[in-house]
Structure formats: C-alpha cells, structure tokens
mmCIF file of C-alpha atoms in Angstrom:
data_model
loop_
_atom_site.group_PDB
_atom_site.id
_atom_site.type_symbol
_atom_site.label_atom_id
_atom_site.label_comp_id
_atom_site.label_asym_id
_atom_site.label_seq_id
_atom_site.Cartn_x
_atom_site.Cartn_y
_atom_site.Cartn_z
ATOM 1 C CA ILE A 1 82.747 122.072 78.373
ATOM 2 C CA SER A 2 78.656 122.368 77.228
ATOM 3 C CA SER A 3 75.910 122.364 79.364
ATOM 4 C CA ASN A 4 74.741 119.221 77.087
ATOM 5 C CA MET A 5 78.098 117.408 78.256
ATOM 6 C CA ARG A 6 77.434 117.903 81.307
ATOM 7 C CA ASP A 7 74.539 115.306 82.039
ATOM 8 C CA PRO A 8 76.935 111.971 80.146
ATOM 9 C CA ILE A 9 79.557 113.765 81.967
ATOM 10 C CA SER A 10 77.122 113.515 86.592
ATOM 11 C CA GLU A 11 76.536 110.457 84.608
ATOM 12 C CA LEU A 12 79.971 108.814 83.916
ATOM 13 C CA ILE A 13 80.524 110.411 87.140
ATOM 14 C CA ASP A 14 77.984 108.845 89.359
ATOM 15 C CA ARG A 15 79.091 104.961 87.031
ATOM 16 C CA ILE A 16 82.169 105.683 88.567
ATOM 17 C CA ASN A 17 81.370 106.105 92.008
ATOM 18 C CA SER A 18 79.389 103.229 92.163
ATOM 19 C CA THR A 19 81.556 100.945 89.795
ATOM 20 C CA LYS A 20 83.809 101.441 92.894
ATOM 21 C CA GLU A 21 81.386 101.595 95.936
ATOM 22 C CA ALA A 22 80.648 97.356 94.216
ATOM 23 C CA ILE A 23 84.688 96.898 94.165
ATOM 24 C CA ALA A 24 85.538 97.852 97.478
ATOM 25 C CA GLU A 25 82.028 95.650 98.598
ATOM 26 C CA THR A 26 83.462 93.016 96.826
ATOM 27 C CA VAL A 27 87.011 92.675 98.602
ATOM 28 C CA SER A 28 85.582 93.420 101.417
ATOM 29 C CA ALA A 29 83.402 90.520 101.498
ATOM 30 C CA GLY A 30 85.100 88.611 99.934
ATOM 31 C CA HIS A 31 83.309 87.506 97.594
ATOM 32 C CA GLY A 32 84.938 86.131 94.106
ATOM 33 C CA VAL A 33 88.219 86.693 95.366
ATOM 34 C CA ASP A 34 90.006 83.637 95.553
ATOM 35 C CA SER A 35 93.395 84.499 94.572
ATOM 36 C CA PHE A 36 95.726 87.423 94.993
ATOM 37 C CA GLU A 37 95.687 87.154 91.750
ATOM 38 C CA LYS A 38 91.877 88.493 91.249
ATOM 39 C CA TYR A 39 92.514 90.962 94.378
ATOM 40 C CA GLN A 40 95.864 93.002 93.060
ATOM 41 C CA ARG A 41 92.969 93.062 89.690
ATOM 42 C CA LEU A 42 90.318 94.418 92.021
ATOM 43 C CA VAL A 43 92.093 96.503 93.512
ATOM 44 C CA GLY A 44 94.721 98.382 90.220
ATOM 45 C CA ARG A 45 90.768 98.775 88.650
ATOM 46 C CA ASN A 46 88.942 100.712 91.642
ATOM 47 C CA GLU A 47 92.542 102.326 90.984
ATOM 48 C CA GLY A 48 92.132 103.364 87.427
ATOM 49 C CA LEU A 49 88.575 104.645 88.109
ATOM 50 C CA GLN A 50 90.284 106.990 90.680
ATOM 51 C CA VAL A 51 92.014 108.274 88.398
ATOM 52 C CA ALA A 52 89.765 109.083 86.234
ATOM 53 C CA LEU A 53 87.306 110.410 88.479
ATOM 54 C CA ASP A 54 90.356 112.900 89.863
ATOM 55 C CA LEU A 55 90.924 113.472 85.396
ATOM 56 C CA LEU A 56 86.817 114.522 84.927
ATOM 57 C CA ASN A 57 86.214 116.805 88.046
ATOM 58 C CA ASP A 58 89.900 118.693 87.414
ATOM 59 C CA ILE A 59 88.172 118.995 83.434
ATOM 60 C CA LEU A 60 84.552 120.358 85.411
ATOM 61 C CA THR A 61 86.663 123.237 88.001
ATOM 62 C CA GLU A 62 88.808 124.208 84.808
ATOM 63 C CA SER A 63 85.520 124.234 82.639
ATOM 64 C CA GLU A 64 83.600 126.066 85.897
ATOM 65 C CA GLU A 65 87.037 128.965 86.404
ATOM 66 C CA GLN A 66 86.786 129.577 83.125
ATOM 67 C CA ASP A 67 83.593 130.213 82.904
ATOM 68 C CA ALA A 68 83.577 132.392 85.505
ATOM 69 C CA GLU A 69 86.209 134.707 84.301
#
C-alpha cells in the first residue's frame, strides 16, 4: 500500500472504531434498542465492522511485511 493510501485507511480504521464504540454505548445504555430484532441488527452490524477491521489490519500487516523484505 502506498503512503498516499495510509491516511485514508487510517481514517477508515478510526471511523470503524468510533462506530463500534457508538454501537456498544447504544446497546449498553439500551437507547434505541426497544426490540430483540433491533438488538440483533446492532450486534450484527458490530460484528460486520469487526470483520472489516480485521481485514484492513491483515492487509496492512501483509504490506508492512512485504516492505520489510
């Protein structure tokens, strides 16, 4: 990944983490979670964001390992 891509990727990672925190706060406080269906949707969204975050971290790790070679 070129150095130009690192800033947008870092921004994306930050936004994913912020969104995950907001979801966790929403679920913990019970705001907007007035049904099990809404709870499941939020948990699913959080899991999807974690998958995306894991993929981005894998890509960055692979890129750093290739740069080190």
